PDB file of C-alpha atoms in Angstrom:
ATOM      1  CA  UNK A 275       3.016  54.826  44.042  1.00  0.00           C
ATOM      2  CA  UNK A 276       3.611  51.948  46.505  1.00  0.00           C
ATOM      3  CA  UNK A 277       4.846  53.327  49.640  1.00  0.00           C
ATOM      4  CA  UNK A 278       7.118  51.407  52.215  1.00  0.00           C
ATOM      5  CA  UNK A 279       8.001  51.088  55.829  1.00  0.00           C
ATOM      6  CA  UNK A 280      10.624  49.696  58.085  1.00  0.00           C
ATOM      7  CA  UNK A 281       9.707  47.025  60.636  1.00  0.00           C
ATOM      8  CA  UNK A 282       9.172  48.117  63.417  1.00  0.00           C
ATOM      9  CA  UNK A 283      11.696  47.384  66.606  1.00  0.00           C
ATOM     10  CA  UNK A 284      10.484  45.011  69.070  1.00  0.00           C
ATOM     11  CA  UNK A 285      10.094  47.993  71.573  1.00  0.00           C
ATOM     12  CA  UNK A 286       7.562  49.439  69.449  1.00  0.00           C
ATOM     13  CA  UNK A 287       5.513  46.280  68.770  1.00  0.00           C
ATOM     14  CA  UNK A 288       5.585  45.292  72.098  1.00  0.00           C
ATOM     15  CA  UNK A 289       3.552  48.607  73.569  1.00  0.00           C
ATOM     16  CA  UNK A 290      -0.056  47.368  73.003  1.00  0.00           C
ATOM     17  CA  UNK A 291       0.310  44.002  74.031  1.00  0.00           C
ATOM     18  CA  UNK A 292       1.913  45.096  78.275  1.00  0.00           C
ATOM     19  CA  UNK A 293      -0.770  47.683  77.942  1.00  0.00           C
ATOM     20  CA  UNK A 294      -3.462  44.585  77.907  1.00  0.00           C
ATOM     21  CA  UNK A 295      -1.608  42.489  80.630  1.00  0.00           C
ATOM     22  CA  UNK A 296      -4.693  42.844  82.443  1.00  0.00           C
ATOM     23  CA  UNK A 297      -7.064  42.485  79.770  1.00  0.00           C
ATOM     24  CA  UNK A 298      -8.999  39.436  78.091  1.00  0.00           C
ATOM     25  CA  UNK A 299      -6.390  39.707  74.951  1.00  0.00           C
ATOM     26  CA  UNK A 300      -5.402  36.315  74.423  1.00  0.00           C
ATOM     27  CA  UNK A 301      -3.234  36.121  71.491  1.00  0.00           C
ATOM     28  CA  UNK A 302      -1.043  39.034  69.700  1.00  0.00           C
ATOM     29  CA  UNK A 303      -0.078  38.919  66.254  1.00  0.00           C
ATOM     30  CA  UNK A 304       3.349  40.162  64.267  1.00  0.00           C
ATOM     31  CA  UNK A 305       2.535  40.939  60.715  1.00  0.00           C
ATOM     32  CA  UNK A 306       5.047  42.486  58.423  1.00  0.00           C
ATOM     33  CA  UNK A 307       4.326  43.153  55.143  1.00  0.00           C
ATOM     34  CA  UNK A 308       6.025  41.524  51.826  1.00  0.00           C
ATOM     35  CA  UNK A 309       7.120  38.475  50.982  1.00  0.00           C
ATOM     36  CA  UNK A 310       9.446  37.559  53.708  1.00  0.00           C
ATOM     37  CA  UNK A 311      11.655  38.784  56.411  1.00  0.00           C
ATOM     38  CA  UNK A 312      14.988  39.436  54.660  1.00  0.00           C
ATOM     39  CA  UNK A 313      17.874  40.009  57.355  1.00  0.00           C
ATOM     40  CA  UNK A 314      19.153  38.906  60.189  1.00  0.00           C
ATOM     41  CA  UNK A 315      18.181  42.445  61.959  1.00  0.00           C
ATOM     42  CA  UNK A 316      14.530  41.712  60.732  1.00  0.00           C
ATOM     43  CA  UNK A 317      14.732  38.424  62.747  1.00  0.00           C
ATOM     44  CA  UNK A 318      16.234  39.899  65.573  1.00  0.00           C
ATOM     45  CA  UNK A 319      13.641  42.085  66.456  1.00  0.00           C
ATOM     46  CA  UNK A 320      11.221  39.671  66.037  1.00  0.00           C
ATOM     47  CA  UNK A 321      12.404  37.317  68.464  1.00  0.00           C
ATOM     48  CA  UNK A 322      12.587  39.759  70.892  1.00  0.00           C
ATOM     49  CA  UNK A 323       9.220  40.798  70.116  1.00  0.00           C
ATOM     50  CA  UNK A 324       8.164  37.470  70.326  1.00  0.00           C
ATOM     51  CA  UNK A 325       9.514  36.728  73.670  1.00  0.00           C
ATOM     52  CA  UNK A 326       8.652  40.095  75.193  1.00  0.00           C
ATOM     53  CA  UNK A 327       4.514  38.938  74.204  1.00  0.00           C
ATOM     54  CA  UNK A 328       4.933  36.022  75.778  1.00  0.00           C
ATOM     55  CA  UNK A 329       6.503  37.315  78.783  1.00  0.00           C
ATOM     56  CA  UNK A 330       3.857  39.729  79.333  1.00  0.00           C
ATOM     57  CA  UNK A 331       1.532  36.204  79.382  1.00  0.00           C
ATOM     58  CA  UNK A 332      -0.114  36.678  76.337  1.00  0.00           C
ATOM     59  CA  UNK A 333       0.045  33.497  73.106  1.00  0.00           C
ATOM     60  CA  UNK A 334       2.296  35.150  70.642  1.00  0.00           C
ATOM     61  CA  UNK A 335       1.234  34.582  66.724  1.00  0.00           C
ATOM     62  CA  UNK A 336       3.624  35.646  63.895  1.00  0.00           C
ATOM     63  CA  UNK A 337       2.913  35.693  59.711  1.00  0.00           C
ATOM     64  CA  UNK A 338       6.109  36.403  58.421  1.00  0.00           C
ATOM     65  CA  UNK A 339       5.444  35.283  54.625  1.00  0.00           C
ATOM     66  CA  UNK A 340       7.531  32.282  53.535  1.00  0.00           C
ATOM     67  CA  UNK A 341       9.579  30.561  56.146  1.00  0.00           C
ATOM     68  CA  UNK A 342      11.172  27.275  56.125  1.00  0.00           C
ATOM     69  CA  UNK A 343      12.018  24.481  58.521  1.00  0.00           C
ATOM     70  CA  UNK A 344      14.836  26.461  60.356  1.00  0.00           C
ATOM     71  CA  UNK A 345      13.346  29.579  60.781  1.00  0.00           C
ATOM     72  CA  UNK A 346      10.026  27.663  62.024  1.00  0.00           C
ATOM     73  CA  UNK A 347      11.731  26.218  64.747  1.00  0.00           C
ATOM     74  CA  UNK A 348      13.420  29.056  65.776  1.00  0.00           C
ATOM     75  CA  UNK A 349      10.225  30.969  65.641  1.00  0.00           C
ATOM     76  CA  UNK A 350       9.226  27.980  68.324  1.00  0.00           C
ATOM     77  CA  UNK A 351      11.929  28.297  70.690  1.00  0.00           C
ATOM     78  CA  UNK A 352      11.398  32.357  70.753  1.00  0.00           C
ATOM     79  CA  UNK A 353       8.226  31.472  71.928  1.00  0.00           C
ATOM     80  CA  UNK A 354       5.728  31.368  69.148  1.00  0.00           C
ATOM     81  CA  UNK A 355       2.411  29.777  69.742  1.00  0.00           C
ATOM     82  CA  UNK A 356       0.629  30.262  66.257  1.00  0.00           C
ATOM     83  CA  UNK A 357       2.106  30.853  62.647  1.00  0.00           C
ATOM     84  CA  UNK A 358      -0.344  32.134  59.995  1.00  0.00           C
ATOM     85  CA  UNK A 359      -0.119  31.406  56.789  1.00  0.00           C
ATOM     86  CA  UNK A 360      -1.446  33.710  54.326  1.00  0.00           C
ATOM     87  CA  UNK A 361      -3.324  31.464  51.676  1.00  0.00           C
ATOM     88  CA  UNK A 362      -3.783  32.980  48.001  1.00  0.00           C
ATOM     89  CA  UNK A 363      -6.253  29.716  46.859  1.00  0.00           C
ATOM     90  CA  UNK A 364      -9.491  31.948  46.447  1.00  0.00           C
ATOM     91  CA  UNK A 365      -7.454  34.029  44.245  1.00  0.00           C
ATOM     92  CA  UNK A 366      -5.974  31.369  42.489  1.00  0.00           C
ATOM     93  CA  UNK A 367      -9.387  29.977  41.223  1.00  0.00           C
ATOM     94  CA  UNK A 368      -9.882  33.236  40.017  1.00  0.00           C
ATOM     95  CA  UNK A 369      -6.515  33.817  38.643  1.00  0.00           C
ATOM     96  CA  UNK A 370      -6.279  37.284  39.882  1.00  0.00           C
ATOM     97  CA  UNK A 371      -2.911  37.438  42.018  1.00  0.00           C
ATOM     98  CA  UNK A 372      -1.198  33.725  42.582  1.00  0.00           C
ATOM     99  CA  UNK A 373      -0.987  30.498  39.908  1.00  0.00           C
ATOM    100  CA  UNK A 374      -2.458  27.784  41.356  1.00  0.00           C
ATOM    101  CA  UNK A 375       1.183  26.072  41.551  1.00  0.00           C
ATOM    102  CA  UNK A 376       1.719  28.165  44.769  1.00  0.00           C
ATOM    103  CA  UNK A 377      -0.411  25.102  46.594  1.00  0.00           C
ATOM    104  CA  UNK A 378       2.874  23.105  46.806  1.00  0.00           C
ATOM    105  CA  UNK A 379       5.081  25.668  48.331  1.00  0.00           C
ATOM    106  CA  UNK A 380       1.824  26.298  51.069  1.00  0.00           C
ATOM    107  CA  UNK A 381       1.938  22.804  51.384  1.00  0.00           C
ATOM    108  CA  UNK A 382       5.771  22.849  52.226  1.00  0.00           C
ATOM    109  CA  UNK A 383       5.266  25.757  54.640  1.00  0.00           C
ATOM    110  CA  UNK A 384       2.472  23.968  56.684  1.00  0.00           C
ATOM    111  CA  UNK A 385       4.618  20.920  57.212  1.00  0.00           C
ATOM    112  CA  UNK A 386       7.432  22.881  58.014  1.00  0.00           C
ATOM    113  CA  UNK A 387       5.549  24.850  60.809  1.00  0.00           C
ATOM    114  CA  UNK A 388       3.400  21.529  62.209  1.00  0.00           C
ATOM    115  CA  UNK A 389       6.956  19.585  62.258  1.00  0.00           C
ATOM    116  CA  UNK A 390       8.253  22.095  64.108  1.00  0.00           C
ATOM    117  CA  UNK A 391       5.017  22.136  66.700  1.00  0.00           C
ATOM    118  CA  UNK A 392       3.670  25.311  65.977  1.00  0.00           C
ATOM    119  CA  UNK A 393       0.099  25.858  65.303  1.00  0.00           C
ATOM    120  CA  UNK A 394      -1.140  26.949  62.051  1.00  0.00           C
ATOM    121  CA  UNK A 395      -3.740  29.507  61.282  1.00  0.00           C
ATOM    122  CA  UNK A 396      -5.076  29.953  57.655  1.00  0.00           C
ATOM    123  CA  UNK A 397      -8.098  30.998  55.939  1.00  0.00           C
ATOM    124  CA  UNK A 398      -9.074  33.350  52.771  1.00  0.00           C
ATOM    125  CA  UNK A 399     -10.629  36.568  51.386  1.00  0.00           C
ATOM    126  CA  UNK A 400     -14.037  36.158  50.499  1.00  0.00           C
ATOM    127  CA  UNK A 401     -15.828  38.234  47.851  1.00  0.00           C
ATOM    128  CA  UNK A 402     -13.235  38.272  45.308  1.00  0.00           C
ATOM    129  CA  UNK A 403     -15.846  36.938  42.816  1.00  0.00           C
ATOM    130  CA  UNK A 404     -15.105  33.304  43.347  1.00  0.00           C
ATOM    131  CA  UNK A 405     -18.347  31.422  43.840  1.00  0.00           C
ATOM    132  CA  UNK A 406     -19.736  29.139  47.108  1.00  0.00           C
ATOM    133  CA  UNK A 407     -18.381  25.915  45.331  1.00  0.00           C
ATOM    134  CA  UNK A 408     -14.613  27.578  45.555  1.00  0.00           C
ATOM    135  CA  UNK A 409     -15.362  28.484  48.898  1.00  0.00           C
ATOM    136  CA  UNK A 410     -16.671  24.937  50.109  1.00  0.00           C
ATOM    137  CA  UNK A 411     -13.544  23.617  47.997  1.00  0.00           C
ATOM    138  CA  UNK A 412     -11.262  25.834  50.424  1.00  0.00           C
ATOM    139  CA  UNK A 413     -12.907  24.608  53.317  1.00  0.00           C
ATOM    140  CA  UNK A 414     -11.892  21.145  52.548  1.00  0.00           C
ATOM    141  CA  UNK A 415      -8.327  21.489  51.612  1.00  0.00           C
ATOM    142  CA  UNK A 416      -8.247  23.459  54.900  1.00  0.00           C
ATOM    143  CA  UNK A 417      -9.645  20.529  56.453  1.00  0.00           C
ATOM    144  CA  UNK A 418      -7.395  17.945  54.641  1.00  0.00           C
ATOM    145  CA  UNK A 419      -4.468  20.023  56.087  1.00  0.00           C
ATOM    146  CA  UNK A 420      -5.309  19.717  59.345  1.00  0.00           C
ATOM    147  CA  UNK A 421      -5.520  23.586  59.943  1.00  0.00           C
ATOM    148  CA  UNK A 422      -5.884  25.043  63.803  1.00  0.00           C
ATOM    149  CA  UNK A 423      -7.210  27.973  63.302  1.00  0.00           C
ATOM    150  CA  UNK A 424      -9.375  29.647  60.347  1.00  0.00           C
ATOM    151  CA  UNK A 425      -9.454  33.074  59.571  1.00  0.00           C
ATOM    152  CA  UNK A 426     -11.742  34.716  57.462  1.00  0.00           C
ATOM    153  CA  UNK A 427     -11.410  37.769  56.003  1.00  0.00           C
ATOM    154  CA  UNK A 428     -14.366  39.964  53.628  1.00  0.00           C
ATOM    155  CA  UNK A 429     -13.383  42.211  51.051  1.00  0.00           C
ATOM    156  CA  UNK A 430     -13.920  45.027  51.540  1.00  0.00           C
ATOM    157  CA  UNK A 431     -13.613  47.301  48.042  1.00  0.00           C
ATOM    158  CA  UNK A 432     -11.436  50.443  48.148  1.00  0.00           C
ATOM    159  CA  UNK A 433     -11.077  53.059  45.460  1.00  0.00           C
ATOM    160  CA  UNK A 434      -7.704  52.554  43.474  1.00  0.00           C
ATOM    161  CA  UNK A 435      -7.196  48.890  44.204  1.00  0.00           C
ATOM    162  CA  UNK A 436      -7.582  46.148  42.107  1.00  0.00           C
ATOM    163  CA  UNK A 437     -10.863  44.517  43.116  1.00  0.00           C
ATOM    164  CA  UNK A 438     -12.369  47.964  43.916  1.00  0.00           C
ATOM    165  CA  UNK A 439     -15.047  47.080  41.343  1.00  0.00           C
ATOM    166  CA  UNK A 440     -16.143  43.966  43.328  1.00  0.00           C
ATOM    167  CA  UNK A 441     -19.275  44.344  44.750  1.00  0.00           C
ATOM    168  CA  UNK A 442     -19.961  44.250  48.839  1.00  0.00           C
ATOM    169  CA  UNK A 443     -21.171  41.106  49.716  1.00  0.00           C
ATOM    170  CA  UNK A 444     -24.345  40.345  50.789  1.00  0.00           C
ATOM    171  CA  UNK A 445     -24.506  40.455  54.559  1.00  0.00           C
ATOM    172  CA  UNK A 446     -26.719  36.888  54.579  1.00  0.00           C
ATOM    173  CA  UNK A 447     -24.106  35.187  52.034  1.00  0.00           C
ATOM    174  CA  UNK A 448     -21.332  35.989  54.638  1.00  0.00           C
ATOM    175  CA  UNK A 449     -23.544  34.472  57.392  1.00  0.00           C
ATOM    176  CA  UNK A 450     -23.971  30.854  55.115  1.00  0.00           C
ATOM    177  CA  UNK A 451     -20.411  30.955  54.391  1.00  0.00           C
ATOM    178  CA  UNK A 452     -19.577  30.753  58.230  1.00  0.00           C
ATOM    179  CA  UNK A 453     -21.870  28.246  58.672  1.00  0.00           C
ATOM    180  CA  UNK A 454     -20.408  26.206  55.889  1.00  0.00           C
ATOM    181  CA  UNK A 455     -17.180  26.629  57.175  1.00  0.00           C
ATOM    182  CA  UNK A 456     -18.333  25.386  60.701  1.00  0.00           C
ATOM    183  CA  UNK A 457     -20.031  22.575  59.332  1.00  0.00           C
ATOM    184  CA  UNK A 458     -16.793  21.894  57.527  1.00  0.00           C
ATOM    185  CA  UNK A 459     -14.749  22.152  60.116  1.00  0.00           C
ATOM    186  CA  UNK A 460     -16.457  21.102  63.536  1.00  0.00           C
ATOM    187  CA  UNK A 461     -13.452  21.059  65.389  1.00  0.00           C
ATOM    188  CA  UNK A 462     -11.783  24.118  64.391  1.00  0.00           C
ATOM    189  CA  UNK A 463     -11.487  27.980  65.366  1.00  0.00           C
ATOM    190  CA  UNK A 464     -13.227  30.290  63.073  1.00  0.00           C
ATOM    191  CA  UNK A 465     -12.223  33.906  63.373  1.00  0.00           C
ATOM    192  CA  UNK A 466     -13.861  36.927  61.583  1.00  0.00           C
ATOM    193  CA  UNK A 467     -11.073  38.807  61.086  1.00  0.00           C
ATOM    194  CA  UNK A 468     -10.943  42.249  58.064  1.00  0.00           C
ATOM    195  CA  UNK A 469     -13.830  43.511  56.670  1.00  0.00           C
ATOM    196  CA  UNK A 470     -16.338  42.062  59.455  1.00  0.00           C
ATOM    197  CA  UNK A 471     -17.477  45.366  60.742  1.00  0.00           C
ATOM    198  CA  UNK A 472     -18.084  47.119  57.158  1.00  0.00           C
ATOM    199  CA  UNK A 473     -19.675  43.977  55.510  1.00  0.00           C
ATOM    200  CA  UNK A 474     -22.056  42.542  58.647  1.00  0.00           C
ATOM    201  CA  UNK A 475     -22.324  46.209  60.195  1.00  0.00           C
ATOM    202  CA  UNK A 476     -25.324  45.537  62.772  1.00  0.00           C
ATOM    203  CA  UNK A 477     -25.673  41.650  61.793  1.00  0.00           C
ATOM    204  CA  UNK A 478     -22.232  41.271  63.128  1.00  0.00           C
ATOM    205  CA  UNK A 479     -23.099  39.516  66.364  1.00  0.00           C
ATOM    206  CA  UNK A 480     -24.958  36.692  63.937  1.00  0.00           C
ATOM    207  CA  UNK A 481     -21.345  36.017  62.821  1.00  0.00           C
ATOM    208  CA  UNK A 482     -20.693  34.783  66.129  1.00  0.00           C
ATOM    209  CA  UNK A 483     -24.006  32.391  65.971  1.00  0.00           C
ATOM    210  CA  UNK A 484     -23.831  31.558  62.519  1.00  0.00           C
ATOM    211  CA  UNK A 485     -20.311  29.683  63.774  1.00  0.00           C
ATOM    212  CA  UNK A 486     -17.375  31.969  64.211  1.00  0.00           C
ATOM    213  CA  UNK A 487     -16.160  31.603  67.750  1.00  0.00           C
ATOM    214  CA  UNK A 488     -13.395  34.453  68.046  1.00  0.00           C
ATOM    215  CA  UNK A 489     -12.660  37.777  66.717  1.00  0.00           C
ATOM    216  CA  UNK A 490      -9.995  39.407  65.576  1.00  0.00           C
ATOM    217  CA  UNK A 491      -9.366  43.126  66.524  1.00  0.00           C
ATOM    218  CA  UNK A 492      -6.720  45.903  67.290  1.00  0.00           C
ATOM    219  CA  UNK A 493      -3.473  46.740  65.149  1.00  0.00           C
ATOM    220  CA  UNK A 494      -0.076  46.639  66.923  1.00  0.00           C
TER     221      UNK A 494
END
């Protein structure tokens, strides 16, 4: 069974970011789940929750599934620094969860977000069972899109999911595959974002050396 929750109000999403005013937090993200936001109270509170991040002087990021041109903008003018996109490619290759025919609609969402000036973060799942050649062909679509920001996420296998037969990946593997993707993309942030603590447990601070340059952490 598939459970579900409401969004939460801007009032609740906005606790954890005044509570590190005074901290080193520099961005805070809003990430509902499904598809897209579907109502005008949806969008409402997060707005407000946009605005209230960036009045409490931290960058405020939203991924809010598809958008278009309108809603980008708007997202803009509430104050959004950063939209993510989440990017199904990885799968794709594999055929697991998107057809490969999802690239246009990406496509239409990055220049929809980059027309409207915001910044766009995307990246992938690794260990998925795609192989380094997918992975170095993800790097350079990212790169061909002008990305800002790259996250990059590691499986991380759970019981009564549908890759919970996938192996862990090797902790070295997930150290070349930063590097590629810093080699890749010179220019660009690299975050290690899910699945960094379980997969690189005490090799996580080579993540950082092997090219990453920021971490994500926290849930709001």
């Amino acid at each position: 069974m598939c459970l579900s929750y409401p969004l939460k109000t801007a009032k609740q999403s906005l606790l954890k970011p005044k509570k590190r005013q005074k901290t080193e937090w520099n961005f805070s993200a809003s990430s509902p789940s499904g598809k897209r936001l579907n109502t005008k109270k949806e969008w409402a509170e997060i707005f407000k929750a946009i605005k209230g991040v960036r009045e409490a002087g931290i960058s405020p990021c939203a991924s809010l599934g598809i958008i278009d041109m309108e809603k980008a903008k708007e997202l803009k003018s509430a104050g959004c620094f950063v939209i993510i996109i989440i990017w199904k490619q990885l799968a794709a290759f594999l055929k697991i969860f998107a057809p490969r025919t999802t690239m246009k609609k990406i496509s239409k969402q990055f220049r929809a977000a980059k027309a409207a000036g915001l910044s766009v973060c995307a990246g992938a799942l690794i260990g998925m069972g795609e192989s380094i050649s997918h992975r170095i062909e993800l790097a350079e679509t990212l790169r061909k899109l002008n990305v800002d920001s790259v996250p990059l996420n590691i499986l991380n296998p759970i019981k009564g999911t549908p890759l919970s037969h996938m192996a862990a990946l090797p902790p070295l593997e997930i150290l070349m595959t930063i590097a590629i993707f810093r080699f890749m993309l010179p220019d660009k942030d690299i975050k290690l974002c899910g699945g960094k603590e379980k997969n690189l447990r005490q090799l996580l601070p080579l993540g950082i050396l092997s090219g990453a340059n920021s971490l994500m952490t926290g849930i709001i």
